[in-house]
Short mmCIF file of C-alpha atoms in Angstrom, two decimals:
data_model
loop_
_atom_site.label_atom_id
_atom_site.label_comp_id
_atom_site.label_asym_id
_atom_site.label_seq_id
_atom_site.Cartn_x
_atom_site.Cartn_y
_atom_site.Cartn_z
CA MET T 1 123.71 119.58 -150.65
CA THR T 2 120.67 117.81 -152.02
CA ASP T 3 117.30 119.54 -151.65
CA PRO T 4 115.07 117.10 -149.70
CA GLN T 5 112.02 118.21 -151.68
CA GLN T 6 113.64 116.91 -154.84
CA GLN T 7 114.27 113.41 -153.49
CA GLY T 8 111.75 110.74 -154.33
CA ALA T 9 111.40 107.17 -155.35
CA PRO T 10 112.88 106.51 -158.80
CA GLY T 11 110.08 106.87 -161.30
CA GLY T 12 107.73 108.20 -158.63
CA PRO T 13 106.16 111.61 -158.26
CA VAL T 14 107.94 114.62 -156.81
CA PHE T 15 105.82 117.08 -154.86
CA LEU T 16 106.97 120.67 -154.74
CA GLY T 17 104.10 121.98 -152.65
CA PRO T 18 101.27 120.92 -150.37
CA VAL T 19 99.25 117.95 -151.57
CA SER T 20 96.62 117.74 -148.86
CA GLY T 21 93.51 115.80 -149.89
CA ASN T 22 95.04 114.28 -153.02
CA GLN T 23 95.11 110.62 -153.91
CA ILE T 24 97.85 109.16 -156.02
CA ALA T 25 98.90 105.71 -157.18
CA TRP T 26 101.83 104.60 -159.29
CA GLY T 27 103.40 101.32 -160.19
CA ASN T 28 100.01 99.60 -160.16
CA GLN T 29 98.45 97.68 -163.02
CA THR T 30 94.97 98.56 -161.82
CA VAL T 31 93.78 100.73 -159.00
CA THR T 32 90.45 101.69 -157.48
CA GLN T 33 90.32 104.68 -155.18
CA TYR T 34 87.46 106.21 -153.30
CA GLN T 35 87.29 109.62 -151.73
CA ARG T 36 84.36 111.07 -149.88
CA ASN T 37 83.89 114.83 -149.77
CA ASP T 38 80.91 115.74 -147.63
CA THR T 39 79.53 119.01 -148.84
CA ALA T 40 75.98 118.58 -147.62
CA PRO T 41 74.95 121.25 -145.15
CA ALA T 42 74.57 120.33 -141.50
CA PRO T 43 70.98 119.46 -140.54
CA GLY T 44 68.94 122.61 -140.10
CA PHE T 45 71.28 124.71 -142.28
CA GLU T 46 69.98 123.63 -145.70
CA ALA T 47 68.07 126.88 -146.35
CA LEU T 48 71.09 128.97 -145.36
CA ALA T 49 73.34 126.97 -147.68
CA GLN T 50 70.89 127.49 -150.54
CA LEU T 51 70.62 131.24 -149.85
CA VAL T 52 74.38 131.75 -149.63
CA GLY T 53 74.94 129.66 -152.77
CA ASP T 54 72.42 131.82 -154.61
CA LEU T 55 74.08 134.99 -153.31
CA LEU T 56 77.45 133.80 -154.62
CA LEU T 57 75.93 133.34 -158.07
CA GLN T 58 74.28 136.78 -157.99
CA LEU T 59 77.17 138.80 -156.52
CA PRO T 60 78.82 139.56 -159.88
CA GLN T 61 75.66 141.37 -161.02
CA ALA T 62 75.40 143.47 -157.84
CA GLY T 63 77.89 146.07 -159.07
CA LEU T 64 80.16 145.94 -156.02
CA ALA T 65 83.64 147.40 -156.22
CA GLU T 66 86.19 144.68 -156.93
CA GLN T 67 87.57 144.48 -153.37
CA ASP T 68 84.05 144.58 -151.88
CA GLN T 69 83.03 141.69 -154.11
CA VAL T 70 86.13 139.72 -153.11
CA ASP T 71 85.32 140.34 -149.44
CA ALA T 72 81.68 139.33 -149.90
CA GLU T 73 82.67 136.14 -151.74
CA ALA T 74 85.20 135.27 -149.03
CA ALA T 75 82.62 135.78 -146.29
CA ALA T 76 80.07 133.68 -148.19
CA GLU T 77 82.63 130.91 -148.65
CA GLU T 78 83.38 131.03 -144.91
CA VAL T 79 79.67 130.59 -144.16
CA LEU T 80 79.45 127.62 -146.51
CA ALA T 81 82.64 126.06 -145.12
CA GLU T 82 81.30 126.34 -141.59
CA ILE T 83 77.91 124.76 -142.32
CA THR T 84 79.19 122.02 -144.66
CA GLY T 85 82.24 120.92 -142.68
CA PRO T 86 82.63 117.51 -141.08
CA GLU T 87 81.83 118.90 -137.62
CA ALA T 88 78.78 120.74 -136.33
CA PRO T 89 78.85 124.46 -137.16
CA GLU T 90 80.53 126.54 -134.45
CA PRO T 91 78.05 129.33 -133.62
CA GLY T 92 80.61 132.10 -133.04
CA ARG T 93 82.50 131.40 -136.25
CA LEU T 94 79.26 131.19 -138.23
CA ARG T 95 77.97 134.44 -136.71
CA ARG T 96 81.22 136.26 -137.61
CA ALA T 97 81.13 134.98 -141.19
CA LEU T 98 77.48 135.98 -141.57
CA ASN T 99 78.22 139.44 -140.15
CA GLY T 100 81.04 139.79 -142.67
CA LEU T 101 78.70 138.87 -145.51
CA LYS T 102 75.98 141.22 -144.32
CA GLY T 103 78.57 143.96 -143.84
CA ALA T 104 79.79 143.52 -147.42
CA LEU T 105 76.22 143.81 -148.69
CA ALA T 106 75.27 146.79 -146.49
CA PRO T 107 76.69 149.55 -148.76
CA VAL T 108 74.64 148.17 -151.63
CA ALA T 109 71.48 147.88 -149.50
CA THR T 110 71.78 151.44 -148.21
CA GLY T 111 72.62 152.89 -151.61
CA ALA T 112 76.04 154.05 -150.40
CA ALA T 113 77.96 151.96 -152.96
CA ALA T 114 78.77 153.89 -156.12
CA GLY T 115 78.04 152.29 -159.47
CA VAL T 116 75.55 149.76 -158.15
CA GLU T 117 73.34 148.18 -160.80
CA ALA T 118 69.62 148.93 -160.89
CA GLY T 119 67.69 146.66 -158.53
CA ALA T 120 70.81 145.74 -156.58
CA GLN T 121 69.80 147.87 -153.61
CA GLU T 122 66.56 145.92 -153.07
CA TRP T 123 68.36 142.63 -153.79
CA ALA T 124 70.99 143.36 -151.11
CA HIS T 125 68.36 144.54 -148.62
CA GLU T 126 66.40 141.32 -149.12
CA ALA T 127 69.56 139.22 -148.87
CA ILE T 128 70.49 140.81 -145.53
CA ARG T 129 66.94 140.35 -144.25
CA ASN T 130 66.95 136.68 -145.28
CA LEU T 131 70.38 136.04 -143.74
CA THR T 132 69.18 137.59 -140.50
CA THR T 133 65.96 135.57 -140.51
CA LEU T 134 67.68 132.22 -141.08
CA ILE T 135 69.95 132.51 -138.05
#
């Protein structure tokens, strides 16, 4: 039996996995393609987007355990996805993502995280305070 994923137009591409959001062209002499990816934050969420973007850049220096850092990055990415998506941010989803991010930073802010770099406790405390103030 022939695997349907392996069938394609002669000389054309064969996709072996998801290709969502991709643009392709073949058999053309010239081609012009446009793709719009809106990543601007929703109106009123610009400061939050800036803060979360900065937190993502600073997380590696915070001294979090590997899994805690992964969780914090995932929560931060969820916040950014919610406020930069094509639709208005959904308050419940945004609140849950922010709580996840604050929760990941809490052990650093309270000094409970072992091996935290110097200054990270104040940094995390300020980050939590700023996240709370912006929402």
